[in-house]
Short mmCIF file of C-alpha atoms in Angstrom, two decimals:
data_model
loop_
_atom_site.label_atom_id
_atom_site.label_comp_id
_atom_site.label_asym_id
_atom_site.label_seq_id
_atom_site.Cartn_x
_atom_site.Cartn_y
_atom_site.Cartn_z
CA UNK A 180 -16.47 -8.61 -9.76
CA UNK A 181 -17.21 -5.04 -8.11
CA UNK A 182 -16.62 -2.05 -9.55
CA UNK A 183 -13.13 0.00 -8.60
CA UNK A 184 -15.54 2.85 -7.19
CA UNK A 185 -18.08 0.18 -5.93
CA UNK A 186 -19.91 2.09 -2.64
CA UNK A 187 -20.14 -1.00 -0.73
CA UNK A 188 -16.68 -1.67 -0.69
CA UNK A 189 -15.45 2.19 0.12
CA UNK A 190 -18.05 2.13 2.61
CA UNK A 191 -16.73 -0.85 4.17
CA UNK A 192 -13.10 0.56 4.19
CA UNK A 193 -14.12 3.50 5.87
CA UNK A 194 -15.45 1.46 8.86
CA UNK A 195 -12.56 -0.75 9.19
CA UNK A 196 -10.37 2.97 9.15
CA UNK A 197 -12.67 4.10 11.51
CA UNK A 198 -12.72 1.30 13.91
CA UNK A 199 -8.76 1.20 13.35
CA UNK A 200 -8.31 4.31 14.59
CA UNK A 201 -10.22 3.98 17.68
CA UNK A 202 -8.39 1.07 18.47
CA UNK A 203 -5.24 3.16 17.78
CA UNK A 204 -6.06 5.44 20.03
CA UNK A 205 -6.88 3.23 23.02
CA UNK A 206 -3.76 0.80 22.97
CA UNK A 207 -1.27 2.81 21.00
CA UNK A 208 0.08 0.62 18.54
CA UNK A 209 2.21 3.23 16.92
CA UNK A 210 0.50 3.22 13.81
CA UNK A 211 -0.42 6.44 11.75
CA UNK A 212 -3.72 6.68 10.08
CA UNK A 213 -4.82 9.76 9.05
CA UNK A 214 -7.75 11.97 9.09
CA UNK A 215 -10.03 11.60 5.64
CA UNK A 216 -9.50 14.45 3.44
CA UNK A 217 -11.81 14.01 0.04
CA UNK A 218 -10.01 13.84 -3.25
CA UNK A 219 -12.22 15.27 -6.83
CA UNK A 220 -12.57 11.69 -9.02
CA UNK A 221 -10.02 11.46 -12.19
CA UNK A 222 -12.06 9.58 -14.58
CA UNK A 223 -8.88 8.07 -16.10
CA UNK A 224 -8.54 6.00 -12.54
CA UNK A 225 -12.03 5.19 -11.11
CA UNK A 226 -11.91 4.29 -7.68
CA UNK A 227 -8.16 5.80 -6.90
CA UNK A 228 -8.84 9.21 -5.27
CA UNK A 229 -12.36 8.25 -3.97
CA UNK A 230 -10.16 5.48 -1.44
CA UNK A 231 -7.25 8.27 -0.95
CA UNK A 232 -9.56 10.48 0.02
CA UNK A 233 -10.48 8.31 3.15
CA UNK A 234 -7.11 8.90 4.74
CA UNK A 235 -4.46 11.30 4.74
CA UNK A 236 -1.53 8.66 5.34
CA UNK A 237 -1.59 5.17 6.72
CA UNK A 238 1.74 3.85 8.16
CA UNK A 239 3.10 1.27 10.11
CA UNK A 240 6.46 -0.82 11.11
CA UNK A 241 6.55 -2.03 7.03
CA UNK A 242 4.21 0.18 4.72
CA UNK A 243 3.09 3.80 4.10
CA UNK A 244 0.56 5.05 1.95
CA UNK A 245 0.12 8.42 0.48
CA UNK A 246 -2.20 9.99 -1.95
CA UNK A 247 0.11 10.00 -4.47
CA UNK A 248 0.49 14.04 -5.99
CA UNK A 249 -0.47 13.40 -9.21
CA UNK A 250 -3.69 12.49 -8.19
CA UNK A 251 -4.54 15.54 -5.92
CA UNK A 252 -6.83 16.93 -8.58
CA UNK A 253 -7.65 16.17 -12.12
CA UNK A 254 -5.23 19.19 -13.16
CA UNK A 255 -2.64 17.33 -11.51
CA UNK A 256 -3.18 14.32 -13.09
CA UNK A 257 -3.00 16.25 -16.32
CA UNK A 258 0.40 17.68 -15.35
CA UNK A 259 1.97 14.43 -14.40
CA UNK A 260 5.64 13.28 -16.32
CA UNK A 261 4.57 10.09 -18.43
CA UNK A 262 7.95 8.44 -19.10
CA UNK A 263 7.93 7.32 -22.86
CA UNK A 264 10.62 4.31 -22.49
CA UNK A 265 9.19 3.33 -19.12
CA UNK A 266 8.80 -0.61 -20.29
CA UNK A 267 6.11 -0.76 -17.55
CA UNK A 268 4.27 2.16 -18.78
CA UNK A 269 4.86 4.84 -16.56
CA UNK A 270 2.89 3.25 -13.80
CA UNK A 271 1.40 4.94 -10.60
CA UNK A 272 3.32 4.43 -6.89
CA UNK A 273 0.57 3.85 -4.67
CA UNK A 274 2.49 3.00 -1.35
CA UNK A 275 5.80 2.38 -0.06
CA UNK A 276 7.86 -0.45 1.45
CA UNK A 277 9.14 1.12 4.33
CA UNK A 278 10.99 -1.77 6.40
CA UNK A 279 14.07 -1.18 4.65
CA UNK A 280 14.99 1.92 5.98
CA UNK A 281 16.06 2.38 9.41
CA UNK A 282 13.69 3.64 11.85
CA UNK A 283 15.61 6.52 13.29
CA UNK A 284 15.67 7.85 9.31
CA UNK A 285 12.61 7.58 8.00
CA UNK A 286 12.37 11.15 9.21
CA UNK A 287 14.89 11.98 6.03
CA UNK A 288 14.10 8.85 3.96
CA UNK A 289 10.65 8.53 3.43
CA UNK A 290 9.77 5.67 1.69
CA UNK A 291 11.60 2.53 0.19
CA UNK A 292 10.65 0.79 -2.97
CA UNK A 293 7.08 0.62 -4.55
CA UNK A 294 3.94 -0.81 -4.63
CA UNK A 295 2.82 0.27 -8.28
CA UNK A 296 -0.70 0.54 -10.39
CA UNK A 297 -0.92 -0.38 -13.43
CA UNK A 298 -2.73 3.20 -14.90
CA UNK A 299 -4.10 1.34 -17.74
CA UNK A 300 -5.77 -2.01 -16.48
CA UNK A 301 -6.08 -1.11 -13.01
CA UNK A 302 -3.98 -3.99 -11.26
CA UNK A 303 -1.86 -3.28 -8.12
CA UNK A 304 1.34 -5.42 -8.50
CA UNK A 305 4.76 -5.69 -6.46
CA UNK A 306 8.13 -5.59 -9.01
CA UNK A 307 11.49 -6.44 -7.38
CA UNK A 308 13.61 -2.74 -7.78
CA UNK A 309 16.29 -5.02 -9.64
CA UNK A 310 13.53 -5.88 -11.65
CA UNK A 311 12.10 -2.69 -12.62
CA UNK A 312 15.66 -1.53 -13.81
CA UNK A 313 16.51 -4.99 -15.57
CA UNK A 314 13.18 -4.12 -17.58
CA UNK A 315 14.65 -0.67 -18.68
CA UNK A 316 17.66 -1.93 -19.81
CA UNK A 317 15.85 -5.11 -21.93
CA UNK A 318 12.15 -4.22 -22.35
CA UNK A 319 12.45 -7.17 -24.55
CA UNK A 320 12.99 -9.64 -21.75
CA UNK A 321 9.61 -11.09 -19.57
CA UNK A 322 10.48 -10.03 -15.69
CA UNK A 323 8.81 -11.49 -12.98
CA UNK A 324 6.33 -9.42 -11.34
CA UNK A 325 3.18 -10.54 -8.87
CA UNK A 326 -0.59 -8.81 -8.81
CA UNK A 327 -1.61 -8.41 -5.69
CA UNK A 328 -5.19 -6.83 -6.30
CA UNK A 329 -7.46 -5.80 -9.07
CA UNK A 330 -8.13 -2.25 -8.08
CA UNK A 331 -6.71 0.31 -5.66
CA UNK A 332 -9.86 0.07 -3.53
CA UNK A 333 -9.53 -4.16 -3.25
CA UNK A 334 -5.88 -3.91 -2.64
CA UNK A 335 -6.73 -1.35 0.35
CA UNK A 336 -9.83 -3.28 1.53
CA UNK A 337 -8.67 -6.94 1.65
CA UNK A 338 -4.40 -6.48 1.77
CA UNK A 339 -3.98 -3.28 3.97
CA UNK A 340 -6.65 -3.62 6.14
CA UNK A 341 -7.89 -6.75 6.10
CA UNK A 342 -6.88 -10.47 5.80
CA UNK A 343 -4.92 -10.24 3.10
CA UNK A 344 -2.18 -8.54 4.98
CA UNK A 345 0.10 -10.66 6.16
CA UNK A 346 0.32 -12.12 2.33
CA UNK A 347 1.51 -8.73 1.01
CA UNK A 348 4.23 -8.29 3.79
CA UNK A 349 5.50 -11.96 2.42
CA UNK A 350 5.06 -10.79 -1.53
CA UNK A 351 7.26 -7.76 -1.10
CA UNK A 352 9.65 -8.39 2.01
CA UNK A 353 9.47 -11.83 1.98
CA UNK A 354 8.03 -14.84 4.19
CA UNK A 355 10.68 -14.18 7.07
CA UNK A 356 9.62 -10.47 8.08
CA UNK A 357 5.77 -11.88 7.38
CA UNK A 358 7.02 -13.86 10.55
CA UNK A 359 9.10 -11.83 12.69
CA UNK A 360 7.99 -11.62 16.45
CA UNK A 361 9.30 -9.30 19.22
CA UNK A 362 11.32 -11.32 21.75
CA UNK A 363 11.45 -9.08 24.43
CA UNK A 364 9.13 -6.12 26.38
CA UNK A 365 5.62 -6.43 27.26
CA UNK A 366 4.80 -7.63 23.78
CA UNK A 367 6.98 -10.79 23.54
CA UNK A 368 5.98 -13.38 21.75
CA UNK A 369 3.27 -11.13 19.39
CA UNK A 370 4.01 -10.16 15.53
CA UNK A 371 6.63 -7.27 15.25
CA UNK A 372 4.74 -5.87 13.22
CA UNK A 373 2.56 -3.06 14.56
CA UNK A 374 -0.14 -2.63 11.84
CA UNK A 375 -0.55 -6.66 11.74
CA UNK A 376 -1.06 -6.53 15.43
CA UNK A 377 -3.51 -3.94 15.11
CA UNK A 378 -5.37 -6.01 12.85
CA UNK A 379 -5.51 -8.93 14.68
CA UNK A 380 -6.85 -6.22 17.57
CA UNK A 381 -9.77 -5.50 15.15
CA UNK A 382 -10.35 -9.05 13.78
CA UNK A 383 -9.58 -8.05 10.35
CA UNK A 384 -6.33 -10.44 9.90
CA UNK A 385 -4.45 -13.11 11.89
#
């Protein structure tokens, strides 16, 4: 298993982000990957800000990810509200589910549910909302709850921008968006999805 911080595998998601954005910029997919801007490590999560620090936002028809605030600097991290009854253990929100919210708001709405890390083991996992707040109200009670990815910098390299893709779309919308395909314009027939198409444009999914 490599490490969260590994080298190889941040240098290898800085040349898919670079390729991806050249490939943005010659068909316009509509996708939004941003410029790196370097984050200072937080020892308490190796690996997280290294991979932030890659990109300043990546967005597309169903995801966005930020660098979350509290990991803009170690002081920040420091600062952050650690919810005491949190049954999940007040963990991290490392991107957002953004295909629930209507395209002409996500100007004023910007970003759905969750994709969480786990701030003590590491994992990336999807919870259903309903989920989350069944757990508050009976921490007692197992809820359902699927890992997608041992580390942030996994998650990023193999399930946001690269094979693994289409598998996350069908963990946290479900099977039918995974699916979806325009049925009309110049792009009938190809996955509504823009960031899956601009994978399939790079050869890093299908």
């Amino acid at each position: 298993m490599t490490a969260p911080q590994d080298p190889a595998r941040l240098d290898r998601i800085r040349e898919k982000l670079t390729l991806l954005r050249r490939l943005e910029a010659e068909h316009g997919f509509g996708v939004v990957i941003g410029e790196p801007s370097p984050l200072e490590p937080i020892p308490d999560l190796p690996g997280v800000a290294e991979v932030y620090g890659l990109f300043g936002r990546l967005a597309g028809d169903n995801f966005r990810f930020d660098p979350p605030e509290e990991i803009r600097s170690p002081a920040a991290w420091a600062a952050r509200t650690v919810d005491e009854d949190d049954p999940m253990g007040s963990p991290l929100a490392v991107g957002h589910e953004v295909h629930s919210i209507p395209p002409r708001l996500r100007g004023e709405i910007g970003a759905g549910a969750p994709i969480r890390l786990d701030t003590e083991d590491l994992d990336v996992y999807w919870m259903e909302p309903d989920d989350y707040v069944f757990q508050y109200e009976h921490p007692d009670e197992d809820v359902e709850f699927t890992v997608v990815a041992p580390d942030v910098a996994t998650f990023f390299d193999e399930h946001v921008l690269g094979p693994g893709y289409p598998e996350l779309v069908a963990v946290v919308l479900g099977p039918g968006v995974r699916d979806q395909r325009l049925r009309k314009g110049r792009h009938a027939g190809e996955y509504a999805d823009n960031w899956r198409r601009l994978l399939i444009a790079a050869d890093l999914a299908s």
